[in-house]
């Protein structure tokens, strides 16, 4: 419970002259909370740490720390706090009940705005697994930040400019079919893209044709614009269907092309301010710090780039949203790109470097054939979801053949499996995808959390409520309660570091305790039914809140 930690901290800070940190020790021997603040204070004063700890314990106001049963001074100036089972449990469960969906939330982001750029696939170009990661991680980070009080604006910075359009226009005009495009825009454009490359292998002049269309599009040619619009609109529709399966929405879909008219200003400003200069070949560059390659913002033929639009986008978003932070959920490979962009944006006075954050993530490798791929590392999100659903269906049929609404459950389990797999890993590490792991019902998986949730639901259907007595709890009951009382900690860390895995890992541990509880402690018909009902209700609430932060579907039955 955060309030209790804060009360302990405040009291100690009044008594001592150092900053106090209250920690949760690894071993119960050292209490439920402990602090070594006296050690630092004692060394400042040249005092014996244990003595000082003893004196400090004496002076603490125990009345104000009612949930604490015992406070002891220990070696090296530690002070250990042991909780009072009964009072602590009562307080925590009451708090969870009272706060409900808000339990675990924070207010430290209040009044602040964060713009979060995520998913951002490229129209008409292969979507790769990195886009899936960006989508899932970005959505969760955004939820965690909202839960921490920030107001978040989610932006899908669609890659709707680039040389692929020249190729697509050529391909569509020669081999395209309107109906097929409407049917499955993302898949169909990918097919056209692939076909173009196959044909271009045989006929070199195709590349030149594509270049011509690219140029026409840049110059605002009517036919080129019409087709651009068609591809982009259909793609958006297709993407929206996929996002809806993932329960994800964006506040803005302004893609790269939106900034087309704003890049000119950026280049002029950069030159006027002396931030950029013309290179020997006529291109315009912003010099990077210490020997790194420069940031190219205009090609020698006058064309603009991804990087130019990046600067335009920062400027625009700052003006439009007045953000306190703008974060970019994009893979590791773009690390240098963002470093340079942020540096340049600061020099141009668009935003401070420390307001701009690249939330990078590692690669996810996918063993051959395990996610439906059209060629190489190319994936269609839609196919991945179908595959997840199919796999989940096999598992659901095996576990619960009589379940009603299997289709819907399988869809949700599949989505949960994918999301948890991604979110439970530390964001920056490289990971290897595995279906066995993602769909393992026994532990550390999305379905495992969903299953625990539905189990709690099942228990609560049949029980009776009554006057709960929290004396003489089983070990595992109190452990579970204490874990419930600590939900705020992973939330806070996750928000601070943009690391959803902190919540995923916590929820997995929480479910492990719940499963131990479930096996050891009968609820229905037990003499402790009333209190166990309260514990299960609180568990269901906290797990539910956590699942919402990861945007993993909750299931009442599975
Ligand atoms: N479309 C880009 C890609 O697929 C990602 C864009 C991320 N957002 C940004 N503002 N650069 O690599």
Coordinates of C-alpha atoms and ligand atoms in Angstrom, one line a residue:
X1 CA 0.0 0.0 0.0
X2 CA 1.5 3.2 -1.1
X3 CA 0.0 5.3 1.6
X4 CA 1.6 3.2 4.3
X5 CA 5.0 3.4 2.7
X6 CA 4.6 7.1 2.4
X7 CA 3.6 7.4 6.1
X8 CA 6.6 5.5 7.1
X9 CA 8.8 7.5 4.9
X10 CA 7.4 10.8 6.1
X11 CA 7.9 10.0 9.7
X12 CA 11.5 8.9 9.2
X13 CA 12.3 11.9 7.1
X14 CA 11.0 14.1 10.0
X15 CA 13.3 12.3 12.4
X16 CA 16.4 12.0 10.2
X17 CA 18.3 14.3 8.1
X18 CA 18.6 12.1 5.0
X19 CA 16.4 11.1 2.1
X20 CA 14.6 7.9 3.1
X21 CA 13.7 5.0 0.9
X22 CA 11.4 2.3 2.1
X23 CA 12.0 -1.0 0.4
X24 CA 10.4 -4.4 0.2
X25 CA 13.2 -6.8 1.4
X26 CA 13.8 -10.0 -0.5
X27 CA 13.5 -12.1 2.6
X28 CA 10.6 -12.0 5.1
X29 CA 13.2 -12.2 7.9
X30 CA 13.8 -8.5 7.3
X31 CA 10.2 -7.6 7.5
X32 CA 7.6 -6.5 5.0
X33 CA 9.3 -3.2 4.6
X34 CA 12.8 -2.1 5.6
X35 CA 15.0 0.9 5.3
X36 CA 18.7 1.6 5.8
X37 CA 18.3 5.3 6.2
X38 CA 19.9 5.3 9.7
X39 CA 23.1 3.9 8.3
X40 CA 23.7 6.9 6.1
X41 CA 22.6 9.3 8.8
X42 CA 24.8 7.6 11.4
X43 CA 27.9 7.8 9.2
X44 CA 27.2 11.5 8.7
X45 CA 27.1 12.0 12.5
X46 CA 29.8 9.5 13.4
X47 CA 27.3 7.5 15.4
X48 CA 26.8 3.8 15.8
X49 CA 24.1 2.8 13.3
X50 CA 22.4 0.2 15.4
X51 CA 22.0 2.8 18.3
X52 CA 20.5 5.4 16.0
X53 CA 18.1 2.8 14.6
X54 CA 17.0 1.9 18.1
X55 CA 16.5 5.5 19.0
X56 CA 14.6 6.2 15.9
X57 CA 12.3 3.2 16.4
X58 CA 11.6 4.6 19.9
X59 CA 10.5 7.9 18.5
X60 CA 8.2 6.6 15.7
X61 CA 4.5 7.4 16.1
X62 CA 3.0 3.9 16.2
X63 CA -0.5 5.2 16.3
X64 CA -0.2 6.5 12.8
X65 CA 1.2 3.1 11.6
X66 CA -1.6 0.9 12.7
X67 CA -1.2 -1.6 9.9
X68 CA 2.3 -2.4 11.3
X69 CA 2.5 -4.9 14.0
X70 CA 6.2 -4.8 14.9
X71 CA 9.1 -2.5 14.2
X72 CA 12.6 -3.6 15.0
X73 CA 16.1 -2.1 14.8
X74 CA 18.5 -4.5 13.1
X75 CA 22.2 -4.8 12.3
X76 CA 23.8 -2.1 10.2
X77 CA 21.2 0.5 11.1
X78 CA 18.3 -1.2 9.3
X79 CA 14.8 -0.7 10.6
X80 CA 12.4 -3.5 9.7
X81 CA 8.6 -3.3 9.7
X82 CA 6.4 -6.3 10.1
X83 CA 2.8 -5.9 9.1
X84 CA -0.3 -6.6 11.2
X85 CA -2.1 -9.3 9.2
X86 CA -5.6 -8.4 10.3
X87 CA -5.4 -4.6 10.0
X88 CA -3.3 -4.6 6.9
X89 CA -5.6 -7.0 5.1
X90 CA -8.7 -5.1 6.1
X91 CA -7.2 -1.8 4.8
X92 CA -6.0 -3.2 1.5
X93 CA -9.2 -5.0 0.6
X94 CA -11.2 -2.0 1.6
X95 CA -9.1 0.2 -0.6
X96 CA -9.3 -2.1 -3.6
X97 CA -13.1 -2.3 -3.2
X98 CA -13.4 1.5 -2.9
X99 CA -11.1 2.4 -5.7
X100 CA -12.2 -0.3 -8.1
X101 CA -10.9 0.3 -11.6
X102 CA -8.7 3.2 -10.4
X103 CA -6.9 1.0 -7.9
X104 CA -3.2 1.3 -8.6
X105 CA -3.5 4.5 -10.6
X106 CA -1.3 7.6 -10.0
X107 CA -1.7 11.3 -10.4
X108 CA 1.8 12.3 -11.1
X109 CA 1.1 13.0 -14.7
X110 CA -1.9 15.2 -14.1
X111 CA -2.1 18.2 -16.3
X112 CA 0.6 16.9 -18.6
X113 CA 0.2 15.8 -22.2
X114 CA 2.1 13.1 -23.9
X115 CA 2.0 12.5 -27.6
X116 CA 2.8 8.9 -28.5
X117 CA 3.7 7.8 -32.0
X118 CA 3.3 4.1 -32.5
X119 CA 2.4 1.3 -35.0
X120 CA 3.0 3.6 -38.0
X121 CA 3.3 1.0 -40.7
X122 CA 4.0 1.9 -44.3
X123 CA 1.2 1.9 -46.9
X124 CA 1.8 -0.6 -49.6
X125 CA 5.0 -1.9 -48.2
X126 CA 5.5 -5.1 -46.3
X127 CA 4.6 -4.9 -42.6
X128 CA 7.2 -6.5 -40.5
X129 CA 7.1 -8.0 -37.0
X130 CA 8.5 -4.7 -35.7
X131 CA 5.2 -3.0 -36.6
X132 CA 3.4 -5.6 -34.6
X133 CA 5.7 -4.9 -31.6
X134 CA 5.3 -1.2 -31.9
X135 CA 1.5 -1.5 -32.0
X136 CA 1.3 -3.7 -28.9
X137 CA 3.9 -1.9 -26.9
X138 CA 2.8 1.5 -27.8
X139 CA -0.8 0.8 -26.9
X140 CA 0.1 -0.6 -23.6
X141 CA 2.5 2.3 -22.8
X142 CA -0.2 4.7 -23.6
X143 CA -2.6 3.0 -21.3
X144 CA -0.1 2.9 -18.5
X145 CA 0.6 6.6 -18.9
X146 CA -3.1 7.5 -18.9
X147 CA -3.4 5.4 -15.7
X148 CA -0.6 7.6 -14.3
X149 CA -2.5 10.7 -14.9
X150 CA -1.1 11.9 -18.2
X151 CA -3.4 12.8 -21.0
X152 CA -2.1 10.8 -24.0
X153 CA -2.6 11.4 -27.7
X154 CA -1.9 8.4 -29.9
X155 CA -0.7 9.0 -33.4
X156 CA -0.4 6.5 -36.2
X157 CA 2.4 8.2 -38.3
X158 CA 1.5 6.3 -41.4
X159 CA 4.3 5.8 -43.9
X160 CA 2.3 7.1 -46.8
X161 CA 5.1 8.6 -48.8
X162 CA 8.0 7.0 -50.5
X163 CA 9.2 5.2 -53.6
X164 CA 6.8 2.2 -53.1
X165 CA 4.0 4.4 -54.4
X166 CA 5.7 4.7 -57.8
X167 CA 5.9 1.0 -58.0
X168 CA 2.4 0.4 -56.8
X169 CA 0.9 2.9 -59.2
X170 CA 2.7 1.2 -62.1
X171 CA 1.7 -2.2 -60.9
X172 CA -1.9 -1.3 -60.3
X173 CA -2.3 0.4 -63.7
X174 CA -0.9 -2.6 -65.4
X175 CA -2.1 -5.6 -63.4
X176 CA -4.4 -4.2 -60.8
X177 CA -8.0 -5.1 -59.9
X178 CA -10.3 -2.8 -58.0
X179 CA -12.4 -5.5 -56.4
X180 CA -9.4 -7.3 -55.0
X181 CA -8.0 -4.1 -53.6
X182 CA -11.3 -3.4 -51.8
X183 CA -11.5 -7.0 -50.5
X184 CA -8.1 -7.1 -48.7
X185 CA -6.2 -3.8 -49.3
X186 CA -3.2 -4.5 -47.2
X187 CA -2.7 -8.0 -48.5
X188 CA -3.4 -7.1 -52.1
X189 CA -1.0 -4.1 -52.2
X190 CA 1.6 -6.4 -50.8
X191 CA 1.0 -8.8 -53.6
X192 CA 1.3 -6.1 -56.1
X193 CA 4.5 -4.9 -54.5
X194 CA 5.9 -8.4 -54.6
X195 CA 4.8 -8.9 -58.2
X196 CA 6.4 -5.6 -59.2
X197 CA 9.8 -6.8 -57.9
X198 CA 9.5 -10.1 -59.7
X199 CA 8.7 -8.4 -63.0
X200 CA 11.4 -5.8 -62.5
X201 CA 13.9 -8.6 -62.2
X202 CA 13.1 -9.6 -65.7
X203 CA 12.5 -6.1 -67.2
X204 CA 14.8 -3.5 -66.0
X205 CA 12.9 -0.6 -67.4
X206 CA 10.1 -1.1 -64.8
X207 CA 12.2 0.6 -62.2
X208 CA 12.5 3.7 -64.4
X209 CA 8.7 3.6 -64.9
X210 CA 8.2 3.5 -61.2
X211 CA 10.5 6.4 -60.7
X212 CA 8.6 8.4 -63.1
X213 CA 5.3 7.8 -61.2
X214 CA 7.0 8.7 -57.9
X215 CA 8.1 12.0 -59.4
X216 CA 4.7 12.7 -60.8
X217 CA 3.2 12.0 -57.4
X218 CA 5.7 14.4 -55.8
X219 CA 4.7 17.1 -58.3
X220 CA 1.0 16.6 -57.7
X221 CA 0.0 14.9 -60.9
X222 CA -3.7 14.2 -60.8
X223 CA -3.7 10.6 -61.8
X224 CA -0.9 9.8 -59.4
X225 CA -2.7 11.6 -56.5
X226 CA -5.9 9.8 -57.3
X227 CA -4.3 6.4 -57.0
X228 CA -2.3 7.5 -53.9
X229 CA -5.5 8.4 -52.2
X230 CA -7.2 5.2 -53.2
X231 CA -4.4 3.0 -51.9
X232 CA -4.1 5.0 -48.6
X233 CA -7.8 5.1 -47.9
X234 CA -8.2 1.4 -48.5
X235 CA -5.2 0.6 -46.5
X236 CA -6.5 2.6 -43.6
X237 CA -9.8 0.8 -43.7
X238 CA -8.0 -2.6 -43.7
X239 CA -5.7 -1.5 -40.8
X240 CA -8.6 -0.3 -38.8
X241 CA -10.2 -3.8 -39.0
X242 CA -7.0 -5.3 -37.7
X243 CA -6.6 -2.7 -34.9
X244 CA -10.2 -3.3 -33.9
X245 CA -9.4 -7.0 -33.3
X246 CA -6.6 -5.8 -31.1
X247 CA -8.9 -3.2 -29.4
X248 CA -6.7 -0.4 -30.4
X249 CA -7.7 3.1 -31.5
X250 CA -5.7 6.2 -32.5
X251 CA -6.5 9.8 -31.9
X252 CA -4.7 10.9 -35.1
X253 CA -3.8 9.3 -38.4
X254 CA -1.7 12.1 -39.8
X255 CA 0.8 10.3 -41.8
X256 CA 4.0 11.5 -43.4
X257 CA 2.3 13.1 -46.4
X258 CA 0.5 15.5 -44.2
X259 CA 3.9 17.2 -43.6
X260 CA 4.6 17.5 -47.3
X261 CA 3.8 21.2 -47.3
X262 CA 5.6 21.9 -44.0
X263 CA 9.0 20.6 -44.9
X264 CA 9.8 23.7 -46.9
X265 CA 9.6 25.9 -43.8
X266 CA 11.8 23.5 -41.9
X267 CA 14.5 23.6 -44.5
X268 CA 14.4 27.4 -44.8
X269 CA 14.5 27.8 -41.0
X270 CA 17.3 25.4 -40.7
X271 CA 19.3 27.4 -43.2
X272 CA 18.4 30.8 -41.8
X273 CA 19.4 29.8 -38.3
X274 CA 22.6 28.3 -39.5
X275 CA 21.7 24.9 -38.2
X276 CA 21.9 23.3 -41.7
X277 CA 24.2 24.0 -44.6
X278 CA 24.4 23.1 -48.2
X279 CA 26.8 20.2 -48.9
X280 CA 29.1 20.0 -51.9
X281 CA 26.7 18.0 -54.0
X282 CA 23.9 20.5 -53.4
X283 CA 22.1 18.5 -50.7
X284 CA 21.2 20.1 -47.4
X285 CA 22.6 18.6 -44.2
X286 CA 22.6 19.2 -40.5
X287 CA 26.0 18.4 -39.1
X288 CA 26.0 15.8 -36.3
X289 CA 28.1 15.8 -33.2
X290 CA 31.5 14.3 -33.3
X291 CA 32.2 12.6 -36.5
X292 CA 28.9 10.9 -37.0
X293 CA 27.3 11.1 -40.4
X294 CA 25.3 14.2 -41.0
X295 CA 21.5 14.3 -40.9
X296 CA 20.3 14.7 -44.5
X297 CA 17.2 16.9 -44.8
X298 CA 17.1 17.6 -48.6
X299 CA 18.4 15.5 -51.4
X300 CA 20.5 17.1 -54.1
X301 CA 17.6 16.8 -56.5
X302 CA 15.5 18.9 -54.1
X303 CA 13.4 16.0 -52.7
X304 CA 12.7 15.7 -49.0
X305 CA 13.1 12.7 -46.8
X306 CA 11.8 10.8 -43.8
X307 CA 14.1 12.9 -41.7
X308 CA 12.7 16.2 -43.0
X309 CA 9.2 15.1 -42.2
X310 CA 10.4 14.1 -38.8
X311 CA 11.4 17.6 -38.0
X312 CA 8.2 19.0 -39.4
X313 CA 6.2 16.6 -37.3
X314 CA 8.0 17.6 -34.1
X315 CA 7.4 21.2 -34.8
X316 CA 3.7 20.6 -35.7
X317 CA 3.0 18.4 -32.7
X318 CA 4.5 20.9 -30.3
X319 CA 2.4 23.7 -31.7
X320 CA -0.7 21.6 -32.0
X321 CA -0.7 19.7 -28.7
X322 CA 1.8 21.6 -26.5
X323 CA 3.2 18.3 -25.4
X324 CA 5.3 17.9 -22.3
X325 CA 6.7 14.7 -23.9
X326 CA 6.6 13.2 -27.3
X327 CA 7.5 9.5 -27.5
X328 CA 8.3 7.3 -30.4
X329 CA 7.7 3.6 -30.1
X330 CA 10.0 2.4 -32.9
X331 CA 12.5 -0.4 -33.2
X332 CA 16.2 -0.3 -32.2
X333 CA 17.5 0.1 -35.8
X334 CA 16.2 3.7 -35.9
X335 CA 18.1 4.7 -32.8
X336 CA 20.6 6.9 -34.6
X337 CA 18.0 8.5 -36.7
X338 CA 16.1 9.7 -33.7
X339 CA 19.1 10.9 -31.8
X340 CA 19.9 13.1 -34.8
X341 CA 16.3 14.2 -35.2
X342 CA 16.1 15.2 -31.5
X343 CA 19.3 17.0 -31.6
X344 CA 18.3 18.9 -34.7
X345 CA 14.9 19.7 -33.3
X346 CA 16.5 21.2 -30.2
X347 CA 18.8 23.3 -32.3
X348 CA 15.9 24.6 -34.3
X349 CA 14.0 25.4 -31.1
X350 CA 11.1 23.1 -31.9
X351 CA 11.4 21.1 -28.6
X352 CA 13.9 20.3 -25.9
X353 CA 15.8 17.1 -26.3
X354 CA 14.7 15.8 -23.0
X355 CA 11.0 16.1 -24.1
X356 CA 11.6 13.7 -26.9
X357 CA 12.0 10.1 -26.2
X358 CA 12.7 7.1 -28.5
X359 CA 11.1 4.1 -26.8
X360 CA 13.0 1.5 -28.7
X361 CA 12.5 -2.2 -28.7
X362 CA 14.6 -5.2 -29.7
X363 CA 14.1 -7.5 -32.6
X364 CA 11.6 -10.4 -32.4
X365 CA 12.7 -13.3 -34.5
X366 CA 10.2 -15.7 -35.8
X367 CA 11.1 -19.3 -36.5
X368 CA 10.4 -20.4 -40.0
X369 CA 6.7 -21.1 -40.6
X370 CA 5.5 -20.2 -37.1
X371 CA 3.8 -17.0 -38.2
X372 CA 2.2 -16.9 -41.5
X373 CA 4.7 -15.1 -43.7
X374 CA 4.4 -14.3 -47.4
X375 CA 8.1 -13.9 -48.0
X376 CA 11.0 -13.7 -45.6
X377 CA 10.3 -11.6 -42.6
X378 CA 7.1 -10.1 -44.1
X379 CA 4.0 -10.6 -42.1
X380 CA 0.4 -9.6 -42.4
X381 CA -1.0 -8.7 -39.0
X382 CA -4.3 -10.2 -40.1
X383 CA -2.7 -13.6 -40.8
X384 CA -0.9 -13.5 -37.5
X385 CA -4.1 -12.9 -35.6
X386 CA -5.9 -15.7 -37.5
X387 CA -3.1 -18.0 -36.8
X388 CA -3.2 -17.1 -33.1
X389 CA -6.9 -17.7 -33.0
X390 CA -6.6 -21.1 -34.7
X391 CA -3.9 -22.2 -32.2
X392 CA -5.9 -20.9 -29.3
X393 CA -8.9 -22.8 -30.6
X394 CA -7.0 -26.1 -30.5
X395 CA -6.1 -25.4 -26.9
X396 CA -9.6 -24.3 -25.8
X397 CA -11.2 -27.4 -27.4
X398 CA -8.8 -29.6 -25.5
X399 CA -9.3 -27.8 -22.1
X400 CA -13.0 -27.1 -22.3
X401 CA -14.8 -28.9 -25.1
X402 CA -18.3 -27.8 -23.9
X403 CA -17.6 -24.1 -23.6
X404 CA -20.1 -21.9 -25.3
X405 CA -18.9 -19.2 -27.7
X406 CA -15.7 -20.9 -28.4
X407 CA -15.0 -18.7 -31.5
X408 CA -15.0 -15.5 -29.5
X409 CA -13.0 -17.0 -26.6
X410 CA -10.4 -18.4 -29.0
X411 CA -10.0 -15.0 -30.7
X412 CA -9.5 -13.4 -27.3
X413 CA -7.1 -16.0 -26.1
X414 CA -5.1 -15.7 -29.3
X415 CA -4.8 -12.0 -28.9
X416 CA -4.0 -12.3 -25.2
X417 CA -1.3 -14.9 -26.0
X418 CA 0.4 -12.6 -28.6
X419 CA 0.2 -9.5 -26.5
X420 CA 1.5 -11.1 -23.3
X421 CA 4.4 -12.8 -25.2
X422 CA 5.5 -9.4 -26.4
X423 CA 4.8 -7.4 -23.3
X424 CA 6.3 -9.7 -20.8
X425 CA 9.8 -9.4 -22.2
X426 CA 12.0 -6.5 -21.4
X427 CA 11.4 -4.1 -24.2
X428 CA 15.0 -3.7 -25.3
X429 CA 16.0 -7.3 -25.5
X430 CA 15.9 -9.4 -28.7
X431 CA 13.3 -12.2 -28.4
X432 CA 12.4 -15.4 -30.2
X433 CA 8.7 -16.0 -30.8
X434 CA 7.4 -19.4 -29.7
X435 CA 3.8 -20.7 -29.8
X436 CA 4.5 -23.2 -27.1
X437 CA 5.4 -20.4 -24.8
X438 CA 2.7 -18.0 -25.9
X439 CA 0.0 -20.5 -25.4
X440 CA 1.2 -22.3 -22.3
X441 CA -1.8 -22.4 -19.9
X442 CA 0.3 -23.4 -17.0
X443 CA 2.3 -20.3 -16.4
X444 CA 3.8 -17.0 -17.7
X445 CA 1.5 -16.6 -20.7
X446 CA -1.5 -14.5 -21.6
X447 CA -3.9 -17.5 -21.4
X448 CA -2.6 -18.3 -18.0
X449 CA -3.6 -14.8 -16.8
X450 CA -6.9 -15.1 -18.6
X451 CA -7.5 -18.5 -17.1
X452 CA -6.8 -17.2 -13.6
X453 CA -9.2 -14.4 -14.1
X454 CA -11.9 -16.7 -15.3
X455 CA -11.3 -19.0 -12.4
X456 CA -11.8 -16.2 -9.9
X457 CA -15.0 -15.4 -11.7
X458 CA -16.1 -19.0 -11.5
X459 CA -15.5 -19.1 -7.7
X460 CA -17.4 -15.9 -7.1
X461 CA -20.5 -17.1 -8.9
X462 CA -21.4 -19.7 -6.3
X463 CA -20.4 -18.2 -3.0
X464 CA -22.0 -16.3 -0.2
X465 CA -20.8 -13.1 1.4
X466 CA -20.6 -12.5 5.1
X467 CA -18.7 -10.9 7.9
X468 CA -15.0 -11.5 7.1
X469 CA -12.5 -12.3 9.8
X470 CA -8.9 -11.8 8.9
X471 CA -7.3 -13.4 11.9
X472 CA -5.4 -16.6 11.6
X473 CA -5.0 -16.5 7.8
X474 CA -3.0 -19.1 6.0
X475 CA 0.4 -18.1 4.9
X476 CA -0.6 -18.0 1.2
X477 CA -3.6 -15.9 1.9
X478 CA -1.6 -13.2 3.5
X479 CA 1.1 -13.4 0.8
X480 CA -1.6 -12.9 -1.8
X481 CA -3.0 -9.9 0.0
X482 CA 0.4 -8.3 0.4
X483 CA 1.0 -8.8 -3.3
X484 CA -2.3 -7.1 -4.1
X485 CA -1.2 -4.2 -1.9
X486 CA 1.8 -3.7 -4.0
X487 CA 0.3 -3.2 -7.4
X488 CA 1.1 0.4 -7.5
X489 CA 4.9 -0.3 -7.6
X490 CA 5.1 -2.0 -11.0
X491 CA 2.7 0.5 -12.4
X492 CA 4.9 3.3 -11.3
X493 CA 8.0 1.7 -12.7
X494 CA 6.3 0.9 -15.9
X495 CA 5.2 4.5 -16.4
X496 CA 8.6 5.9 -15.4
X497 CA 10.5 3.7 -17.8
X498 CA 7.9 2.9 -20.5
X499 CA 8.3 -0.8 -19.6
X500 CA 5.0 -2.7 -19.6
X501 CA 6.9 -5.9 -18.7
X502 CA 7.0 -4.8 -15.1
X503 CA 3.2 -5.1 -15.0
X504 CA 3.2 -8.4 -16.9
X505 CA 5.8 -9.9 -14.6
X506 CA 3.9 -8.7 -11.5
X507 CA 0.6 -10.2 -12.8
X508 CA 2.2 -13.5 -13.5
X509 CA 3.6 -13.6 -9.9
X510 CA 0.2 -12.6 -8.6
X511 CA -1.5 -15.4 -10.5
X512 CA 1.0 -17.9 -9.2
X513 CA 0.1 -16.9 -5.7
X514 CA -3.6 -17.1 -6.5
X515 CA -3.1 -20.6 -7.9
X516 CA -1.4 -21.7 -4.8
X517 CA -4.2 -20.1 -2.8
X518 CA -6.8 -21.8 -4.9
X519 CA -5.2 -25.2 -4.4
X520 CA -4.7 -24.8 -0.6
X521 CA -7.7 -22.9 0.4
X522 CA -11.2 -24.0 -0.2
X523 CA -13.6 -21.0 -0.6
X524 CA -17.1 -22.4 -1.0
X525 CA -18.4 -24.0 2.2
X526 CA -15.3 -23.3 4.2
X527 CA -15.6 -21.7 7.6
X528 CA -13.4 -18.9 6.1
X529 CA -15.7 -18.4 3.1
X530 CA -16.5 -14.8 3.9
X531 CA -12.9 -13.6 4.0
X532 CA -11.8 -15.7 1.1
X533 CA -14.6 -14.3 -1.0
X534 CA -13.2 -10.8 -0.2
X535 CA -9.7 -11.9 -1.2
X536 CA -10.9 -13.5 -4.5
X537 CA -12.9 -10.3 -5.3
X538 CA -9.9 -8.1 -4.7
X539 CA -7.7 -10.4 -6.8
X540 CA -10.1 -10.3 -9.7
X541 CA -10.2 -6.5 -9.5
X542 CA -6.4 -6.1 -9.4
X543 CA -5.7 -8.7 -12.1
X544 CA -8.4 -7.0 -14.2
X545 CA -6.9 -3.6 -13.8
X546 CA -3.5 -5.0 -14.8
X547 CA -4.9 -6.8 -17.9
X548 CA -6.5 -3.6 -18.9
X549 CA -3.1 -1.9 -18.9
X550 CA -1.7 -4.6 -21.1
X551 CA -5.0 -4.5 -23.1
X552 CA -5.3 -8.3 -22.8
X553 CA -9.0 -9.3 -23.0
X554 CA -10.6 -10.4 -19.8
X555 CA -12.6 -13.6 -19.9
X556 CA -15.3 -14.5 -17.4
X557 CA -15.2 -18.1 -18.7
X558 CA -12.8 -20.1 -20.8
Ligands
LIG1 N1 7.0 4.1 -40.9 C1 8.2 4.0 -40.2 C2 8.7 2.6 -40.4 O1 8.0 1.7 -40.7 C3 8.0 4.2 -38.7 C4 7.6 5.6 -38.3 C5 7.7 5.8 -36.9 N2 7.4 7.2 -36.5 C6 8.1 8.3 -36.8 N3 7.7 9.4 -36.4 N4 9.3 8.1 -37.4 O2 9.9 2.4 -40.2

